mmCIF file of C-alpha atoms in Angstrom:
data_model
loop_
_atom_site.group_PDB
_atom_site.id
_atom_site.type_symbol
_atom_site.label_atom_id
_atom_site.label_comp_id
_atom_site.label_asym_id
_atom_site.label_seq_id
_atom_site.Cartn_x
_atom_site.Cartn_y
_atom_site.Cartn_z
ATOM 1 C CA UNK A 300 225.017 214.003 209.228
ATOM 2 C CA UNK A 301 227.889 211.787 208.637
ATOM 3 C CA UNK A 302 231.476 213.337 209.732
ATOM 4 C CA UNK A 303 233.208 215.508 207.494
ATOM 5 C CA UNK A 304 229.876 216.869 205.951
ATOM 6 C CA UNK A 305 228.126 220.100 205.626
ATOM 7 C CA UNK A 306 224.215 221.001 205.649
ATOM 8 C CA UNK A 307 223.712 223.917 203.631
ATOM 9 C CA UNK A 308 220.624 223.423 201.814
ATOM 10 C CA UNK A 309 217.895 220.117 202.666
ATOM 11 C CA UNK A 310 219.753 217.666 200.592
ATOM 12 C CA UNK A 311 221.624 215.127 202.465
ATOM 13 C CA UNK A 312 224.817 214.617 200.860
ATOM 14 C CA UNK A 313 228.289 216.607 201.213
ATOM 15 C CA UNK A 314 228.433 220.097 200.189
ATOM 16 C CA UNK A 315 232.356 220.188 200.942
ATOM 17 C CA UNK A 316 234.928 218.259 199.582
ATOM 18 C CA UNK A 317 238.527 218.478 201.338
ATOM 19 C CA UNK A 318 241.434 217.240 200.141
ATOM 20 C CA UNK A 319 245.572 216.691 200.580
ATOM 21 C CA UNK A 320 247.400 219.270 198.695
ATOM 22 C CA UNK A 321 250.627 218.512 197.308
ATOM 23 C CA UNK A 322 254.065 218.753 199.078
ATOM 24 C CA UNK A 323 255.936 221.663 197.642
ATOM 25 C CA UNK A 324 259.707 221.634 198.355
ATOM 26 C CA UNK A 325 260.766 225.416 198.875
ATOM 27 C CA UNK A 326 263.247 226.892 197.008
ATOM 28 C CA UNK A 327 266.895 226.838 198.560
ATOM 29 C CA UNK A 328 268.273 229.445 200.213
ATOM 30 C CA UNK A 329 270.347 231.623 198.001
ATOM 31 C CA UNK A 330 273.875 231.880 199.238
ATOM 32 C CA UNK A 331 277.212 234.158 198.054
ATOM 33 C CA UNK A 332 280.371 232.767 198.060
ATOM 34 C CA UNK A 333 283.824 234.772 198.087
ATOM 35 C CA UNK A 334 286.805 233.292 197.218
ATOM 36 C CA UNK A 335 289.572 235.198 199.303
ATOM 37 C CA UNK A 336 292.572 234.102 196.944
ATOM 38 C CA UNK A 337 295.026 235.534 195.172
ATOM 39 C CA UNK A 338 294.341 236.882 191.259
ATOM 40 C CA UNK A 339 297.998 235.331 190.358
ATOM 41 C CA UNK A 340 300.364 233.608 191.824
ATOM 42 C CA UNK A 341 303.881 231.789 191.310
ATOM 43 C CA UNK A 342 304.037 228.112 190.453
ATOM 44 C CA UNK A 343 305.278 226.072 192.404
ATOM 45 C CA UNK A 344 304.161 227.640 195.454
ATOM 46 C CA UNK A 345 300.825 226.419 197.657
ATOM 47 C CA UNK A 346 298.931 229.542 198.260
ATOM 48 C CA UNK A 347 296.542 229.413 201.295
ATOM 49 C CA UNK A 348 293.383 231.382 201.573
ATOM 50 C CA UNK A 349 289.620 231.076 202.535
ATOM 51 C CA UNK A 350 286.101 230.410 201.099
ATOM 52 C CA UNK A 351 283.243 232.484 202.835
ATOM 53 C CA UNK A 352 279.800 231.207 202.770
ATOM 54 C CA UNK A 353 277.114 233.938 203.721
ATOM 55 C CA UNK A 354 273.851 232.642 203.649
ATOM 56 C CA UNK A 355 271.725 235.809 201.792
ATOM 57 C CA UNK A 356 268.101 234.112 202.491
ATOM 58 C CA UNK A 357 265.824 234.120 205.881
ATOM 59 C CA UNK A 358 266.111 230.141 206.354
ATOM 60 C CA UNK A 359 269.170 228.697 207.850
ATOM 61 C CA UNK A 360 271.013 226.006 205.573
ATOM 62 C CA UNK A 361 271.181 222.576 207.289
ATOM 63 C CA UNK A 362 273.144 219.878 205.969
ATOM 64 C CA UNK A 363 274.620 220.199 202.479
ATOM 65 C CA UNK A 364 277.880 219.609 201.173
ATOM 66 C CA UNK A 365 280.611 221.862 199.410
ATOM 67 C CA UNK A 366 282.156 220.896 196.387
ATOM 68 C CA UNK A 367 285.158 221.917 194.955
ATOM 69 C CA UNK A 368 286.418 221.303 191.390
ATOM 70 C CA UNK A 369 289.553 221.977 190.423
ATOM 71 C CA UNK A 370 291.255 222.655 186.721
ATOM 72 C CA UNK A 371 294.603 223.223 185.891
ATOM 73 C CA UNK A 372 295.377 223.547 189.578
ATOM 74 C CA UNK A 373 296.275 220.706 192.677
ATOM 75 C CA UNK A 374 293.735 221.311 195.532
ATOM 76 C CA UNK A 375 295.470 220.373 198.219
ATOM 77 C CA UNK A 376 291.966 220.781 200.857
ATOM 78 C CA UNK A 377 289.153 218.159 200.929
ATOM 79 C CA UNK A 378 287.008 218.617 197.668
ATOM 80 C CA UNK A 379 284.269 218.042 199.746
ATOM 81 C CA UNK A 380 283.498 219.945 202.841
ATOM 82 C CA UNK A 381 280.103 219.074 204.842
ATOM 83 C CA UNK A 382 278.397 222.149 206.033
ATOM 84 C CA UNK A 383 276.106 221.561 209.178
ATOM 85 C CA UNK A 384 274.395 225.007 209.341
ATOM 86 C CA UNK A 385 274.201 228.511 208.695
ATOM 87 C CA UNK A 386 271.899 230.833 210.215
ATOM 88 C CA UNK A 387 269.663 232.913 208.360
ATOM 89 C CA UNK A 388 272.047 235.633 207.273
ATOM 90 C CA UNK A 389 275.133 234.110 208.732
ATOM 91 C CA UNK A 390 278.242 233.183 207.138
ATOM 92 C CA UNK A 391 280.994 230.267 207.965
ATOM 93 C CA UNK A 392 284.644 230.730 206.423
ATOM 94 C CA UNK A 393 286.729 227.204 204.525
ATOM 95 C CA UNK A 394 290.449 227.177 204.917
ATOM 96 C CA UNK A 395 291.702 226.407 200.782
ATOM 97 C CA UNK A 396 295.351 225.287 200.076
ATOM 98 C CA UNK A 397 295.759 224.851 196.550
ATOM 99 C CA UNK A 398 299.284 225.055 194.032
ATOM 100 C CA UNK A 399 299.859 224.804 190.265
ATOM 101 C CA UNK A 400 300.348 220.971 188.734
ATOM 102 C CA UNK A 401 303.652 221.787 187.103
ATOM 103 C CA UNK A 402 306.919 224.471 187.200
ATOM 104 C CA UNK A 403 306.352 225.641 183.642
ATOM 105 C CA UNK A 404 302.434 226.373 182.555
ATOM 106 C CA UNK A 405 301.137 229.728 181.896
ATOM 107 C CA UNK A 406 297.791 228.817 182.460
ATOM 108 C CA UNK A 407 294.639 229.802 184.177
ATOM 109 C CA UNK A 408 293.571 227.947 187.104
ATOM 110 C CA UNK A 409 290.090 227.373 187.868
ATOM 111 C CA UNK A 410 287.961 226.886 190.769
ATOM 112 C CA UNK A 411 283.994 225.625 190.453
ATOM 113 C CA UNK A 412 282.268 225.431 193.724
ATOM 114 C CA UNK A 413 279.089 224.184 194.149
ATOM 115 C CA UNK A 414 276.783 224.568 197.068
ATOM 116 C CA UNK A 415 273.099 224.385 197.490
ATOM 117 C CA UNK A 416 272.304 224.397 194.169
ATOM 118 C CA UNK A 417 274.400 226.643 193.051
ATOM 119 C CA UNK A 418 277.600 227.259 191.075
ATOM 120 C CA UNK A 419 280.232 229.551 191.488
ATOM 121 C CA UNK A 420 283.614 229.557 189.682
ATOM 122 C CA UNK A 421 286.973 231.604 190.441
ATOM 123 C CA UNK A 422 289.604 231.753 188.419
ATOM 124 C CA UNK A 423 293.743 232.782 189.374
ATOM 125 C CA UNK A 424 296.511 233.415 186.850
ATOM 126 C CA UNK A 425 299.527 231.124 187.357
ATOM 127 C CA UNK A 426 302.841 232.525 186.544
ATOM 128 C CA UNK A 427 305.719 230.278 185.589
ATOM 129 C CA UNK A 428 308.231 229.790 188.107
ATOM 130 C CA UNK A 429 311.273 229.838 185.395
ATOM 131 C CA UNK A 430 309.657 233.301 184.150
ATOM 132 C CA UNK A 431 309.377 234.663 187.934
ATOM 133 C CA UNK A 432 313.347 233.780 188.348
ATOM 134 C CA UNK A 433 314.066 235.419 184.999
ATOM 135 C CA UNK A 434 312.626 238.967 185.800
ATOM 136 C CA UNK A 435 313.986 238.901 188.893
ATOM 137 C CA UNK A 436 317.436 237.742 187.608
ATOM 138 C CA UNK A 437 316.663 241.003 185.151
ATOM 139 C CA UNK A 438 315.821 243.570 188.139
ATOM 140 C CA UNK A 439 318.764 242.567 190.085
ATOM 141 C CA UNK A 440 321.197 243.114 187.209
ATOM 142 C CA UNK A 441 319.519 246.295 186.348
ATOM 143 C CA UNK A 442 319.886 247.635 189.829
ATOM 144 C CA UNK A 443 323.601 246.370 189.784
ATOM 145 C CA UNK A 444 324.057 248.296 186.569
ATOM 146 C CA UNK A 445 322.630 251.578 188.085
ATOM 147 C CA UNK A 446 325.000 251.702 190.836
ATOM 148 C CA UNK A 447 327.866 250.849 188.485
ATOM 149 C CA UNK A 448 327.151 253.872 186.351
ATOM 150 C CA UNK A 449 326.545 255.623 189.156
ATOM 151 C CA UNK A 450 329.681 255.247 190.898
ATOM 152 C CA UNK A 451 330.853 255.785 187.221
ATOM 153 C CA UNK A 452 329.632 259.294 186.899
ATOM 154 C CA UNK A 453 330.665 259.990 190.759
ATOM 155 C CA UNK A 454 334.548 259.901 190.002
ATOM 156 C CA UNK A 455 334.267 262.613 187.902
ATOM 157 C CA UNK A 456 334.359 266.303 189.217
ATOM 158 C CA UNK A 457 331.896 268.050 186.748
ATOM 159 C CA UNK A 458 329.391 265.838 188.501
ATOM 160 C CA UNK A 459 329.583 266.855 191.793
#
């Protein structure tokens, strides 16, 4: 019998046909991503913070890159970060530096990273820097004004 056959009744001919299945790519690891920013912050001020990667699946990650998209915010980091590996379960930590584009928006800031495969957005509220002076302009005269009337009332005998 010629290689590759099999004799399982008289006949002489192949009773077993083998062939090459098809390639299957698996699916990519699933991954979480936390963003450890701040919800708000004041423009006109960089605010520094970190990205953690944890890898959820059993397969370590090899060789992807990290891309960050920024709107209504100035990243100030790479918007691309290579990752070289994390282990099966592991998780790796980005340094982010990002600040508002202007003094005077009252906007929301978003941030869309994708890795893997996968998308992930966080979004920060940006608080104008003329509003920030303004209630704190507002506080410190209100303070002032306590102490005045205070001192006010303190002259006075009946209060004692």
């Amino acid at each position: 019998l010629p290689a590759g056959s099999f004799k399982a009744n008289d006949k002489m001919q192949k009773d077993i046909n083998v062939t090459f299945g098809k390639y299957r790519e698996p699916d990519p690891p699933k991954v979480e991503v936390t963003f450890n920013l701040p919800d708000k912050f004041v423009s006109g001020f960089k605010i520094s913070g970190t990205i953690q990667i944890k890898n959820l699946s059993g397969q370590a990650i090899y060789n992807k890159d990290l891309q960050i998209t920024s709107y209504n915010l100035k990243l100030l980091s790479s918007p691309n970060i290579p990752i070289r590996f994390i282990p099966p379960k592991g998780s790796i930590e980005f340094p982010l530096t990002i600040t508002s584009r202007n003094l005077i928006n009252n906007e929301i800031g978003k941030l869309k990273l994708t890795v893997n495969s996968q998308t992930f957005i966080f979004q920060t509220k940006e608080i104008p820097l003329f509003l920030f002076i303004i209630i704190s302009v507002i506080f410190i005269l209100l303070i002032i004004l306590i102490k005045y009337v205070f001192n006010l009332f303190n002259r006075f005998d009946f209060f004692r």
